[in-house]
Coordinates of C-alpha atoms in Angstrom, one line a residue:
M1 CA -19.7 33.2 25.4
T2 CA -17.5 36.3 26.3
R3 CA -17.0 38.4 29.1
K4 CA -16.3 42.3 28.6
K5 CA -13.3 42.2 29.9
S6 CA -9.9 39.5 30.4
K7 CA -9.0 38.3 33.9
G8 CA -5.6 37.2 32.4
T9 CA -2.8 38.6 30.7
R10 CA -3.1 41.8 28.8
L11 CA -2.3 41.2 24.9
K12 CA -2.2 43.3 21.9
V13 CA -4.9 41.1 19.8
F14 CA -7.5 41.4 22.7
S15 CA -7.1 45.2 22.7
G16 CA -8.4 48.3 21.7
R17 CA -11.6 48.3 18.6
E18 CA -11.8 45.3 17.8
A19 CA -10.9 43.4 21.0
R20 CA -14.4 41.5 21.9
L21 CA -14.8 40.4 17.8
N22 CA -11.9 39.2 17.5
R23 CA -12.3 37.1 21.7
V24 CA -15.2 36.0 19.7
I25 CA -14.3 35.3 16.3
L26 CA -11.0 33.3 17.3
K27 CA -12.5 31.2 20.8
I28 CA -15.8 30.2 17.6
L29 CA -12.6 28.1 16.0
N30 CA -11.3 27.1 19.0
Q31 CA -14.6 25.4 19.5
K32 CA -15.5 24.1 16.2
G33 CA -12.8 24.3 14.1
A34 CA -12.5 24.9 10.8
L35 CA -15.0 27.0 9.2
I36 CA -16.0 29.5 7.1
P37 CA -16.3 33.4 7.5
Y38 CA -20.4 32.7 6.7
A39 CA -20.0 30.2 9.8
V40 CA -18.7 31.8 11.7
W41 CA -20.7 34.3 11.4
L42 CA -23.9 32.4 11.9
Q43 CA -22.0 31.5 15.0
L44 CA -21.1 35.3 16.3
R45 CA -24.5 35.9 15.4
A46 CA -26.6 33.6 18.0
I47 CA -23.8 35.9 20.7
K48 CA -25.3 38.2 22.5
G49 CA -24.0 41.7 22.0
F50 CA -23.1 40.2 18.4
R51 CA -26.7 39.7 17.1
H52 CA -26.1 42.7 14.3
T53 CA -23.2 41.9 13.6
V54 CA -22.7 43.3 9.7
Y55 CA -21.0 40.0 7.5
K56 CA -18.5 42.0 6.1
T57 CA -16.9 43.4 9.1
V58 CA -16.5 39.7 9.8
C59 CA -15.0 39.0 6.9
R60 CA -12.6 41.8 7.9
R61 CA -11.6 41.3 10.5
M62 CA -11.4 37.7 9.5
Q63 CA -8.5 38.6 6.9
A64 CA -7.1 40.7 9.3
L65 CA -6.3 38.7 11.5
E66 CA -5.1 35.9 9.6
Q67 CA -2.4 38.2 8.3
Q68 CA -1.3 38.7 11.7
R69 CA -1.1 35.2 12.2
W70 CA -4.0 34.7 15.1
I71 CA -5.6 32.4 12.0
V72 CA -4.4 31.0 8.8
Q73 CA -6.3 29.5 5.8
K74 CA -6.9 25.8 5.5
G75 CA -8.4 24.7 2.4
T76 CA -11.7 25.5 0.9
R77 CA -15.0 24.4 0.8
P78 CA -18.4 24.6 -1.7
T79 CA -20.5 26.6 -1.0
Q80 CA -24.6 27.0 -1.8
P81 CA -24.2 29.3 -4.1
G82 CA -22.5 27.6 -5.7
W83 CA -18.3 28.8 -5.7
D84 CA -15.8 28.3 -3.1
S85 CA -15.6 30.0 0.6
D86 CA -11.6 29.7 2.3
L87 CA -11.9 27.1 5.6
Y88 CA -10.1 29.6 8.4
E89 CA -8.3 27.7 11.7
L90 CA -6.8 28.4 14.7
T91 CA -3.0 28.5 14.2
L92 CA -1.5 27.5 17.8
R93 CA -0.8 31.5 18.0
G94 CA -4.1 31.8 18.9
K95 CA -4.3 29.0 20.7
A96 CA -1.8 30.4 23.2
A97 CA -3.2 33.3 23.2
L98 CA -6.7 31.9 24.5
A99 CA -4.9 30.6 26.8
L100 CA -2.8 33.4 28.1
D101 CA -6.5 35.2 28.4
E102 CA -7.8 33.0 30.5
Q103 CA -5.0 32.6 32.5
N104 CA -3.0 35.3 34.1
I105 CA 0.7 35.1 35.4
D106 CA 1.4 36.2 38.1
T107 CA -1.5 33.6 40.1
F108 CA 1.0 31.4 37.3
L109 CA 3.6 32.8 38.7
Q110 CA 2.1 31.7 42.2
T111 CA 1.2 27.7 41.5
A112 CA 3.2 26.3 39.2
K113 CA 5.8 23.7 39.6
E114 CA 9.6 23.7 39.3
E115 CA 9.7 21.9 36.4
Q116 CA 6.6 24.4 35.2
L117 CA 8.8 27.3 35.8
L118 CA 11.8 25.5 33.9
L119 CA 9.9 25.0 30.5
L120 CA 8.5 28.7 31.3
I121 CA 12.2 30.1 31.4
A122 CA 14.1 27.9 28.8
A123 CA 10.2 29.3 26.3
L124 CA 11.4 33.3 27.2
S125 CA 15.1 32.8 26.8

C-alpha cells in the first residue's frame, strides 16, 4: 500500500520519524472515509511492515494529525464495549497533501496546460 519514499513533493507531514505512519493513516482515511482509531488500527495491521504497530501509537498519531489539521473529528460512533469513539476523516488539506505526495511539481510544470498554470499562479498568490 505504501512506498518507502515519495515520488512527489517533499512535505513536512511526510518527513521525520512518523512519516511512514502518517502516510498510511492518511491513505486509509482517504480510501475508507470516516473511521474510528480502532478501525484504522485494524486496517493498518493488515499492511506488511505495520503488523506490530501498537494501538496506542496509532491513537497518538491520529491526535497529532488532528492538532495539525490534516484530519478532523467528524462525529462519534458507539463501539462494541458501549462507549462512544471519535470518528475522524481527512480534511481538504490532507487530500491535497496526498495529491502532492503522488505528483512531482517539476513534472506538473512540464506537462501542465496554460489554464492549469494560471490556476496554480492564482493559488500561490
